[in-house]
Coordinates of N, CA and C and ligand atoms in Angstrom, one line a residue:
M1 N 0.8 -1.2 0.1 CA 0.0 -0.1 0.0 C 0.9 1.3 0.0
Q2 N 0.4 2.2 -0.8 CA 1.3 3.5 -1.0 C 1.2 4.3 0.3
L3 N 2.4 4.8 0.6 CA 2.6 5.6 1.9 C 2.3 7.1 1.4
E4 N 1.4 7.7 2.0 CA 1.2 9.2 1.6 C 1.9 10.1 2.7
K5 N 2.3 11.2 2.1 CA 2.9 12.3 3.0 C 2.0 13.4 3.0
L6 N 1.3 13.8 4.1 CA 0.4 14.9 4.3 C 0.7 15.9 5.2
Q7 N 0.1 17.0 5.2 CA 0.1 18.0 6.2 C -1.2 18.0 7.0
A8 N -1.3 18.2 8.3 CA -2.4 18.1 9.0 C -2.5 18.8 10.2
F9 N -3.7 19.2 10.7 CA -3.9 19.5 12.1 C -4.6 18.3 12.9
V10 N -4.1 18.1 14.1 CA -4.8 17.1 15.0 C -6.0 17.8 15.5
L11 N -7.2 17.2 15.3 CA -8.4 17.8 15.8 C -8.8 17.2 17.1
S12 N -8.5 16.0 17.3 CA -8.7 15.3 18.6 C -8.1 14.0 18.6
N13 N -8.1 13.4 19.8 CA -7.6 12.0 19.8 C -8.2 11.2 20.9
S14 N -8.3 9.9 20.7 CA -8.9 9.1 21.8 C -8.1 7.8 22.0
D15 N -8.1 7.3 23.2 CA -7.4 6.0 23.4 C -8.1 4.8 22.9
Y16 N -7.4 3.9 22.3 CA -7.9 2.7 21.8 C -7.2 1.6 22.4
G17 N -8.0 0.6 23.2 CA -7.3 -0.5 23.7 C -6.2 -0.1 24.7
E18 N -5.3 -1.1 24.8 CA -4.2 -0.9 25.8 C -3.2 0.2 25.4
S19 N -2.8 0.2 24.1 CA -1.7 1.0 23.8 C -1.8 1.8 22.6
D20 N -3.0 1.8 21.9 CA -3.1 2.5 20.7 C -4.0 3.8 20.9
R21 N -4.1 4.6 19.7 CA -4.7 5.8 19.8 C -5.5 6.0 18.4
I22 N -6.7 6.5 18.4 CA -7.3 7.0 17.2 C -7.4 8.5 17.1
V23 N -6.9 9.0 16.0 CA -6.7 10.4 15.9 C -7.5 11.1 14.8
S24 N -8.2 12.1 15.1 CA -9.0 12.8 14.2 C -8.1 13.8 13.5
L25 N -8.0 13.8 12.2 CA -7.0 14.8 11.5 C -7.8 15.6 10.5
F26 N -7.3 16.9 10.2 CA -7.8 17.6 9.2 C -6.6 17.9 8.3
T27 N -6.5 17.2 7.2 CA -5.4 17.2 6.3 C -5.6 18.3 5.2
L28 N -4.5 18.9 4.7 CA -4.6 19.7 3.6 C -5.1 19.1 2.3
E29 N -4.6 17.9 2.1 CA -4.7 17.1 0.8 C -6.1 16.4 0.8
H30 N -6.6 15.9 1.9 CA -7.7 15.0 1.7 C -8.9 15.5 2.8
G31 N -8.7 16.6 3.3 CA -9.8 17.0 4.3 C -9.7 16.2 5.6
R32 N -10.8 16.0 6.1 CA -10.8 15.4 7.5 C -10.8 13.9 7.2
L33 N -9.9 13.2 8.1 CA -9.9 11.8 8.2 C -9.5 11.2 9.5
K34 N -9.7 9.9 9.7 CA -9.3 9.3 11.0 C -8.1 8.4 10.8
G35 N -7.2 8.5 11.8 CA -6.0 7.7 11.6 C -5.8 6.8 12.9
F36 N -5.3 5.6 12.6 CA -5.1 4.7 13.7 C -3.5 4.7 13.9
A37 N -3.2 5.1 15.2 CA -1.8 5.1 15.6 C -1.4 4.0 16.5
R38 N -0.8 3.0 16.0 CA -0.5 1.7 16.7 C 0.6 2.1 17.8
G39 N 0.3 1.7 19.0 CA 1.4 1.9 20.0 C 1.7 3.3 20.4
A40 N 0.8 4.2 20.0 CA 1.0 5.6 20.3 C 1.1 5.9 21.8
R41 N 0.4 5.2 22.7 CA 0.3 5.5 24.0 C 1.5 4.9 24.8
N42 N 2.1 3.8 24.2 CA 3.1 3.1 24.9 C 4.4 3.7 24.6
S43 N 4.6 3.9 23.4 CA 6.0 4.4 22.9 C 5.9 5.9 22.4
Q44 N 6.7 6.7 23.0 CA 6.8 8.1 22.6 C 7.7 8.2 21.3
K45 N 8.4 7.1 21.0 CA 9.4 7.3 19.9 C 8.8 7.6 18.6
R46 N 7.7 6.9 18.2 CA 7.3 7.1 16.8 C 6.6 8.5 16.7
F47 N 5.7 8.8 17.6 CA 4.9 9.9 17.4 C 5.2 11.1 18.3
G48 N 5.8 10.9 19.5 CA 6.2 12.0 20.5 C 5.0 12.8 20.8
P49 N 5.0 14.0 20.8 CA 3.8 14.9 21.1 C 3.0 15.3 20.0
A50 N 3.3 14.7 18.7 CA 2.7 15.1 17.5 C 1.2 14.8 17.4
L51 N 0.6 14.0 18.2 CA -0.8 13.6 18.2 C -1.7 14.4 19.2
E52 N -1.1 15.4 19.8 CA -1.8 16.3 20.6 C -2.8 17.2 20.0
P53 N -3.9 17.4 20.6 CA -5.0 18.3 19.9 C -4.4 19.7 19.5
F54 N -4.7 20.2 18.3 CA -4.4 21.3 17.6 C -2.8 21.4 17.2
A55 N -2.1 20.3 17.3 CA -0.7 20.3 16.8 C -0.8 20.3 15.3
R56 N 0.2 21.0 14.7 CA 0.2 21.0 13.2 C 1.4 20.1 12.9
I57 N 1.2 19.2 12.0 CA 2.1 18.1 11.7 C 2.4 17.7 10.2
N58 N 3.5 17.2 9.9 CA 3.6 16.4 8.8 C 3.4 14.9 9.1
L59 N 2.8 14.2 8.2 CA 2.5 12.8 8.6 C 2.6 11.9 7.4
Q60 N 2.9 10.7 7.8 CA 2.9 9.6 6.8 C 1.9 8.6 7.1
L61 N 1.0 8.3 6.1 CA 0.1 7.3 6.5 C -0.3 6.5 5.2
N62 N -0.9 5.3 5.5 CA -1.6 4.5 4.4 C -3.0 4.9 4.4
L63 N -3.5 5.5 3.3 CA -4.7 6.0 3.3 C -5.7 4.9 3.0
K64 N -6.7 4.9 3.9 CA -7.8 3.9 3.7 C -9.2 4.5 4.0
H65 N -10.2 4.2 3.4 CA -11.5 4.6 3.7 C -11.9 4.2 5.2
G66 N -12.5 5.2 5.9 CA -12.9 5.0 7.3 C -11.8 5.2 8.3
L67 N -10.7 4.3 8.2 CA -9.7 4.5 9.2 C -8.3 4.2 8.5
S68 N -7.5 5.3 8.3 CA -6.1 5.2 7.8 C -5.2 4.8 8.8
T69 N -4.1 4.3 8.4 CA -3.0 3.8 9.4 C -1.9 4.9 9.4
L70 N -1.6 5.4 10.6 CA -0.5 6.3 10.7 C 0.8 5.6 10.9
R71 N 1.8 6.1 10.0 CA 3.1 5.4 10.1 C 4.1 6.2 10.8
G72 N 3.9 7.5 10.7 CA 4.9 8.5 11.3 C 4.3 9.9 11.4
A73 N 4.8 10.7 12.3 CA 4.3 12.1 12.3 C 5.5 13.0 12.8
D74 N 5.6 14.2 12.3 CA 6.7 15.1 12.8 C 5.9 16.4 13.0
V75 N 6.3 17.1 14.2 CA 5.7 18.3 14.6 C 6.2 19.4 13.7
I76 N 5.2 20.2 13.1 CA 5.6 21.5 12.5 C 5.5 22.5 13.6
T77 N 4.4 22.5 14.3 CA 4.3 23.5 15.5 C 3.4 22.8 16.5
L78 N 3.6 23.0 17.8 CA 2.6 22.6 18.8 C 1.9 23.7 19.4
Y79 N 2.2 25.0 18.8 CA 1.6 26.2 19.2 C 1.6 26.3 20.8
T80 N 2.9 26.4 21.3 CA 3.1 26.4 22.7 C 2.5 27.7 23.4
G81 N 2.4 28.8 22.6 CA 1.8 30.0 23.1 C 0.3 29.7 23.5
I82 N -0.3 28.9 22.8 CA -1.7 28.5 23.1 C -1.7 27.7 24.5
R83 N -0.8 26.7 24.4 CA -0.8 25.7 25.5 C -0.5 26.4 27.0
G84 N 0.0 27.6 27.0 CA 0.3 28.2 28.2 C -0.8 29.0 28.8
A85 N -1.9 29.1 28.1 CA -3.0 30.0 28.6 C -4.4 29.2 28.5
L86 N -5.0 29.2 29.6 CA -6.3 28.4 29.6 C -7.3 28.9 28.6
G87 N -7.5 30.2 28.5 CA -8.4 30.8 27.5 C -8.1 30.4 26.1
A88 N -6.9 30.6 25.8 CA -6.4 30.2 24.4 C -6.6 28.7 24.2
I89 N -6.3 27.9 25.1 CA -6.6 26.4 24.9 C -8.1 26.2 24.6
A90 N -8.9 26.8 25.4 CA -10.3 26.6 25.2 C -10.8 27.0 23.8
H91 N -10.2 28.1 23.3 CA -10.6 28.6 22.0 C -10.0 27.7 21.0
G92 N -8.8 27.2 21.1 CA -8.1 26.2 20.2 C -8.8 25.0 20.1
L93 N -9.2 24.4 21.2 CA -10.0 23.1 21.2 C -11.4 23.3 20.5
Y94 N -12.0 24.4 20.7 CA -13.3 24.8 20.2 C -13.2 24.8 18.6
A95 N -12.2 25.6 18.3 CA -12.0 25.7 16.8 C -11.8 24.4 16.1
C96 N -11.0 23.5 16.8 CA -10.8 22.1 16.1 C -12.1 21.3 16.2
E97 N -12.8 21.5 17.2 CA -14.0 20.6 17.4 C -15.1 21.1 16.4
L98 N -15.1 22.4 16.2 CA -16.2 23.0 15.2 C -15.8 22.4 13.8
V99 N -14.5 22.4 13.4 CA -14.0 21.9 12.1 C -14.3 20.4 12.0
E100 N -14.1 19.7 13.1 CA -14.4 18.3 13.2 C -15.8 17.9 12.8
C101 N -16.7 18.7 13.5 CA -18.2 18.5 13.5 C -18.7 18.9 12.2
L102 N -18.3 20.0 11.6 CA -18.8 20.5 10.4 C -18.3 20.1 9.1
T103 N -17.1 19.6 9.0 CA -16.6 19.1 7.7 C -16.9 17.7 7.4
P104 N -17.2 17.5 6.1 CA -17.4 16.1 5.7 C -16.1 15.4 5.6
E105 N -16.1 14.1 5.7 CA -14.9 13.2 5.6 C -14.4 13.1 4.2
G106 N -13.1 13.2 4.1 CA -12.5 13.0 2.8 C -12.6 13.9 1.7
Q107 N -13.0 15.1 2.1 CA -13.1 16.2 1.1 C -12.0 17.4 1.4
P108 N -11.3 17.6 0.5 CA -10.2 18.7 0.8 C -10.9 20.1 0.9
Q109 N -10.5 20.8 1.9 CA -11.0 22.1 2.1 C -9.8 23.1 2.4
P110 N -9.1 23.4 1.3 CA -7.9 24.2 1.6 C -8.1 25.6 2.1
R111 N -9.2 26.1 1.8 CA -9.5 27.5 2.4 C -9.7 27.4 3.9
L112 N -10.4 26.3 4.3 CA -10.8 26.1 5.7 C -9.4 25.9 6.5
Y113 N -8.5 25.1 5.8 CA -7.2 24.7 6.3 C -6.5 25.9 6.6
R114 N -6.4 26.8 5.6 CA -5.7 28.1 5.9 C -6.3 29.0 7.0
L115 N -7.7 29.0 7.0 CA -8.4 29.7 8.0 C -8.0 29.2 9.5
L116 N -8.0 27.9 9.6 CA -7.7 27.2 10.9 C -6.3 27.6 11.3
A117 N -5.4 27.6 10.3 CA -3.9 27.9 10.6 C -3.9 29.4 11.1
A118 N -4.6 30.3 10.3 CA -4.5 31.7 10.7 C -5.0 31.9 12.1
Y119 N -6.1 31.2 12.5 CA -6.7 31.4 13.8 C -5.8 30.9 14.8
L120 N -5.2 29.7 14.7 CA -4.4 29.1 15.7 C -3.1 30.0 15.9
E121 N -2.6 30.6 14.8 CA -1.5 31.5 14.9 C -1.8 32.7 15.7
R122 N -3.1 33.2 15.4 CA -3.5 34.4 16.2 C -3.7 34.1 17.6
L123 N -4.2 32.9 18.0 CA -4.3 32.5 19.4 C -2.9 32.2 20.1
D124 N -2.0 31.7 19.2 CA -0.6 31.5 19.7 C 0.1 32.7 20.0
S125 N -0.4 33.8 19.4 CA 0.4 35.2 19.6 C -0.1 35.8 20.8
G126 N -1.1 35.1 21.6 CA -1.6 35.7 22.8 C -2.9 36.3 22.7
Q127 N -3.6 36.3 21.5 CA -4.9 36.9 21.4 C -6.0 35.8 21.6
S128 N -6.8 35.9 22.5 CA -7.9 34.9 22.6 C -9.1 35.7 22.9
E129 N -9.4 36.6 22.0 CA -10.6 37.5 22.2 C -11.8 36.9 21.6
E130 N -13.0 37.2 22.1 CA -14.3 36.8 21.5 C -14.5 37.3 20.1
P131 N -14.2 38.5 19.7 CA -14.4 38.9 18.2 C -13.7 37.9 17.3
D132 N -12.5 37.5 17.6 CA -11.7 36.7 16.8 C -12.5 35.3 16.6
R133 N -13.0 34.8 17.7 CA -13.8 33.5 17.7 C -15.0 33.7 16.8
R134 N -15.7 34.8 16.8 CA -16.8 35.1 15.9 C -16.5 35.3 14.5
M135 N -15.3 35.9 14.3 CA -14.7 36.0 12.9 C -14.4 34.6 12.3
F136 N -13.8 33.8 13.1 CA -13.5 32.4 12.8 C -14.8 31.7 12.4
E137 N -15.8 31.8 13.3 CA -17.1 31.1 13.0 C -17.8 31.6 11.7
I138 N -18.0 32.8 11.5 CA -18.7 33.2 10.3 C -17.9 32.8 9.0
N139 N -16.6 32.7 9.1 CA -15.8 32.3 7.9 C -16.0 30.8 7.7
V140 N -15.9 30.1 8.8 CA -16.2 28.6 8.7 C -17.5 28.3 8.0
L141 N -18.5 29.0 8.6 CA -19.9 28.7 8.0 C -19.9 29.2 6.6
N142 N -19.2 30.2 6.2 CA -19.2 30.7 4.8 C -18.4 29.7 3.9
I143 N -17.3 29.3 4.2 CA -16.5 28.4 3.4 C -17.4 27.0 3.1
L144 N -18.0 26.6 4.2 CA -18.7 25.3 4.1 C -20.1 25.5 3.5
G145 N -20.5 26.7 3.2 CA -21.8 26.9 2.6 C -23.0 27.0 3.6
Y146 N -22.7 27.2 4.8 CA -23.7 27.1 5.9 C -24.1 28.5 6.4
R147 N -23.5 29.6 6.0 CA -23.8 30.9 6.6 C -25.1 31.4 6.3
P148 N -25.8 32.2 7.1 CA -27.1 32.8 6.9 C -26.8 33.9 5.8
S149 N -27.9 34.1 5.0 CA -27.9 35.2 4.0 C -27.8 36.5 4.6
L150 N -26.8 37.3 4.3 CA -26.5 38.6 4.9 C -27.1 39.7 4.1
E151 N -27.2 39.5 2.8 CA -27.5 40.4 1.8 C -29.0 40.6 1.6
G152 N -29.7 39.6 1.7 CA -31.2 39.8 1.5 C -31.9 38.6 2.0
C153 N -33.2 38.7 2.0 CA -34.2 37.8 2.7 C -33.9 36.4 2.0
S154 N -33.8 35.4 2.9 CA -33.6 34.0 2.4 C -34.8 33.5 1.7
R155 N -36.0 34.1 1.9 CA -37.2 33.5 1.4 C -37.6 34.2 0.0
C156 N -37.6 35.6 0.1 CA -38.2 36.3 -1.1 C -37.0 37.0 -1.9
G157 N -35.9 37.0 -1.3 CA -34.6 37.5 -2.0 C -34.4 39.0 -2.0
S158 N -35.4 39.7 -1.4 CA -35.3 41.2 -1.5 C -34.2 41.6 -0.5
P159 N -33.4 42.6 -0.9 CA -32.3 43.2 -0.1 C -32.8 43.7 1.2
F160 N -32.0 43.4 2.3 CA -32.4 44.0 3.6 C -32.3 45.5 3.6
D161 N -33.4 46.1 4.1 CA -33.3 47.6 4.1 C -32.9 48.1 5.6
A162 N -33.2 49.4 5.8 CA -32.9 50.0 7.0 C -33.3 49.4 8.3
H163 N -34.3 48.5 8.1 CA -34.9 47.7 9.3 C -34.1 46.5 9.5
G164 N -33.2 46.1 8.6 CA -32.4 45.0 9.0 C -33.2 43.7 8.7
A165 N -33.0 42.6 9.6 CA -33.5 41.3 9.2 C -34.2 40.8 10.6
L166 N -34.9 39.7 10.4 CA -35.6 39.0 11.6 C -35.0 37.7 11.5
M167 N -34.4 37.3 12.7 CA -33.8 35.9 12.7 C -34.9 34.9 13.1
Q168 N -34.9 33.8 12.4 CA -35.8 32.8 12.6 C -35.1 31.5 13.3
Q169 N -35.8 30.6 13.7 CA -35.1 29.4 14.3 C -34.1 28.9 13.3
G170 N -33.0 28.5 13.9 CA -31.9 27.9 13.0 C -31.0 29.1 12.4
G171 N -31.3 30.3 12.8 CA -30.5 31.3 12.3 C -30.8 31.8 10.9
E172 N -31.9 31.4 10.3 CA -32.4 31.9 9.1 C -32.8 33.4 9.1
L173 N -32.2 34.2 8.1 CA -32.6 35.7 8.3 C -33.6 36.0 7.2
V174 N -34.6 36.6 7.5 CA -35.7 37.0 6.5 C -36.2 38.4 6.7
C175 N -36.9 38.9 5.8 CA -37.3 40.3 5.9 C -38.6 40.4 6.7
R176 N -39.0 41.6 7.0 CA -40.2 41.7 7.8 C -41.5 41.6 7.0
F177 N -41.4 41.4 5.8 CA -42.6 41.0 5.1 C -42.9 39.6 5.0
C178 N -41.8 38.8 5.1 CA -41.9 37.2 5.2 C -42.0 36.7 6.5
A179 N -41.8 37.5 7.5 CA -42.0 36.9 8.9 C -42.5 38.1 9.8
V180 N -43.4 37.9 10.8 CA -43.8 38.9 11.7 C -43.1 38.9 12.9
T181 N -42.5 37.7 13.4 CA -41.8 37.7 14.6 C -40.3 37.2 14.3
G182 N -39.5 37.2 15.3 CA -38.1 36.8 15.3 C -37.2 37.9 15.9
R183 N -36.0 37.4 16.2 CA -35.0 38.4 16.8 C -34.6 39.5 15.8
Q184 N -34.7 40.7 16.2 CA -34.4 41.8 15.3 C -32.8 41.8 15.1
I185 N -32.4 41.7 13.8 CA -31.0 41.9 13.5 C -30.8 43.2 12.8
P186 N -30.3 44.2 13.5 CA -30.1 45.5 12.8 C -29.0 45.5 11.7
P187 N -29.1 46.5 10.8 CA -28.2 46.5 9.7 C -26.7 46.4 10.2
A188 N -26.4 47.1 11.3 CA -25.0 47.1 11.7 C -24.5 45.6 12.0
I189 N -25.3 44.8 12.4 CA -24.8 43.4 12.5 C -24.4 42.8 11.2
L190 N -25.4 43.0 10.3 CA -25.2 42.4 9.0 C -23.9 42.9 8.4
H191 N -23.7 44.3 8.5 CA -22.6 44.9 8.0 C -21.3 44.4 8.7
C192 N -21.4 44.1 10.0 CA -20.2 43.6 10.7 C -19.8 42.2 10.3
L193 N -20.8 41.5 10.1 CA -20.5 40.1 9.6 C -20.0 40.0 8.1
K194 N -20.5 41.0 7.4 CA -19.9 41.0 5.9 C -18.5 41.6 6.0
S195 N -18.2 42.5 6.9 CA -16.8 42.9 7.0 C -15.9 41.7 7.5
C196 N -16.4 40.9 8.3 CA -15.6 39.7 8.8 C -15.4 38.8 7.6
L197 N -16.2 38.7 6.6 CA -16.0 37.9 5.5 C -15.1 38.6 4.5
A198 N -15.1 39.9 4.4 CA -14.5 40.6 3.4 C -12.9 40.7 3.7
T199 N -12.6 40.8 5.0 CA -11.2 40.9 5.4 C -10.6 39.5 5.6
G200 N -9.4 39.2 5.2 CA -8.8 37.9 5.4 C -8.1 37.9 6.6
R201 N -8.1 38.8 7.4 CA -7.2 38.8 8.6 C -8.0 39.1 9.9
F202 N -7.3 38.4 11.0 CA -8.0 38.5 12.3 C -7.5 39.9 12.9
G203 N -8.3 40.6 13.7 CA -8.0 41.8 14.3 C -8.3 43.0 13.5
Q204 N -8.8 42.8 12.2 CA -9.2 43.9 11.3 C -10.5 44.6 11.7
V205 N -11.5 43.7 12.0 CA -12.8 44.2 12.3 C -13.0 44.5 13.8
V206 N -13.4 45.7 14.0 CA -13.7 46.0 15.4 C -15.2 45.8 15.8
I207 N -15.4 45.0 16.8 CA -16.7 44.6 17.1 C -16.9 45.2 18.7
D208 N -17.8 46.2 18.8 CA -17.9 46.7 20.3 C -18.8 45.7 21.0
E209 N -18.9 45.9 22.3 CA -19.6 45.0 23.3 C -21.0 44.7 22.9
E210 N -21.6 45.8 22.6 CA -23.1 45.7 22.3 C -23.3 44.9 21.0
L211 N -22.6 45.2 20.1 CA -22.7 44.5 18.7 C -22.3 43.0 18.9
L212 N -21.3 42.8 19.8 CA -20.9 41.4 20.0 C -21.9 40.5 20.6
V213 N -22.7 40.9 21.4 CA -23.9 40.2 22.0 C -24.7 39.7 21.0
A214 N -25.1 40.6 20.0 CA -26.0 40.2 19.0 C -25.4 39.3 17.9
V215 N -24.2 39.6 17.6 CA -23.4 38.8 16.7 C -23.3 37.4 17.3
A216 N -23.0 37.3 18.5 CA -22.8 36.1 19.2 C -24.1 35.2 19.2
A217 N -25.2 35.8 19.4 CA -26.5 35.1 19.4 C -26.8 34.5 18.1
L218 N -26.6 35.4 17.1 CA -26.8 34.8 15.7 C -25.9 33.7 15.4
L219 N -24.7 33.8 15.7 CA -23.7 32.6 15.3 C -23.9 31.4 16.1
D220 N -24.3 31.6 17.5 CA -24.5 30.4 18.3 C -25.6 29.7 17.7
E221 N -26.7 30.4 17.3 CA -27.9 29.6 16.6 C -27.5 29.0 15.3
S222 N -26.7 29.6 14.5 CA -26.3 29.1 13.3 C -25.5 27.9 13.4
V223 N -24.5 27.9 14.3 CA -23.5 26.9 14.6 C -24.4 25.7 15.1
A224 N -25.2 26.0 16.0 CA -26.0 24.8 16.7 C -26.8 24.1 15.7
T225 N -27.4 24.8 14.8 CA -28.2 24.3 13.7 C -27.5 23.3 12.8
H226 N -26.2 23.6 12.6 CA -25.5 22.8 11.6 C -24.6 21.7 12.3
C227 N -24.4 21.8 13.6 CA -23.6 20.8 14.2 C -24.6 19.7 14.7
A228 N -24.3 18.5 14.3 CA -25.2 17.4 14.6 C -25.1 17.0 16.1
R229 N -24.2 17.4 16.9 CA -24.1 17.2 18.3 C -23.7 18.5 19.0
K230 N -24.0 18.4 20.3 CA -23.4 19.5 21.2 C -22.0 19.6 21.3
L231 N -21.3 20.6 21.1 CA -19.8 20.6 21.1 C -19.4 20.5 22.6
K232 N -18.4 19.5 22.8 CA -18.0 19.3 24.2 C -17.1 20.5 24.7
S233 N -16.4 21.1 23.8 CA -15.5 22.2 24.2 C -16.1 23.6 24.4
L234 N -17.4 23.5 24.1 CA -18.2 24.8 24.3 C -18.3 25.1 25.8
E235 N -18.6 24.1 26.6 CA -18.7 24.3 28.1 C -17.4 24.8 28.7
F236 N -16.3 24.2 28.3 CA -15.0 24.7 28.8 C -14.8 26.1 28.3
L237 N -15.2 26.4 27.1 CA -14.9 27.8 26.6 C -15.8 28.7 27.4
R238 N -17.0 28.4 27.8 CA -17.8 29.2 28.6 C -17.2 29.4 30.0
Q239 N -16.7 28.3 30.6 CA -16.1 28.4 31.9 C -15.0 29.4 31.9
T240 N -14.0 29.2 30.9 CA -12.8 30.0 30.9 C -13.3 31.5 30.6
S241 N -14.3 31.7 29.8 CA -14.7 33.1 29.5 C -15.1 33.7 30.8
R242 N -16.0 33.0 31.6 CA -16.5 33.5 32.9 C -15.4 33.9 33.9
Q243 N -14.3 33.0 33.9 CA -13.2 33.3 34.7 C -12.5 34.5 34.3
G244 N -12.5 34.7 33.0 CA -11.8 36.0 32.5 C -12.5 37.2 32.8
E245 N -13.9 37.1 33.1 CA -14.7 38.3 33.5 C -14.5 38.6 34.8
T246 N -14.1 37.7 35.7 CA -14.1 38.1 37.2 C -12.7 38.5 37.6
Ligands
ZN1 ZN1 -38.7 38.2 2.4

């Protein structure tokens, strides 16, 4: 069987049996896949710290449908800046779990790969701010085709006017002629999210406190709609955010 050389992020890992590990990977070349790392728990020699969550690695594996076999892995970066701060760890784990939950298996997503790299680099530099997380989320949803319509009503197609939009269950945005109830989404929020999509860089869009609350509500709803399960890292993220407030 041919040995493939790939670049990847480790999204998560779990123990298997006495000495093995199953690793969820997001590769540049093949998108998300699962790898079987034989002996990874017993011997540090072959894999070292390369299979830790959000490590960026070069890896060698035999590609198979369902479960590939890892032959070796070398660390590109462990993002030690993230690992030294609880808030950054929580954001990093959340980013990886979001990618793991939303991306289909075996489909390359090079734009998403670059976005995850940029976000982890941002976290690694000591920034673990809420606006960056929201910027990451709207871009993830956009790349995967899940983002709510920001330009016009998702039902009748008319552009949003000065009244903005009404959010329906599942984060759908519609105009006031297509729905009579729903959370009011002012034009400022739509504009803010469009700016997050237009700029390719973290830290470029300023989101004030008031705007952030509304942006967060919209994105939480959209993310929850498209994730088939509740994200484990979300509770950890909430806990560390609360600690940061006190
Ligand atoms: Zn409409």
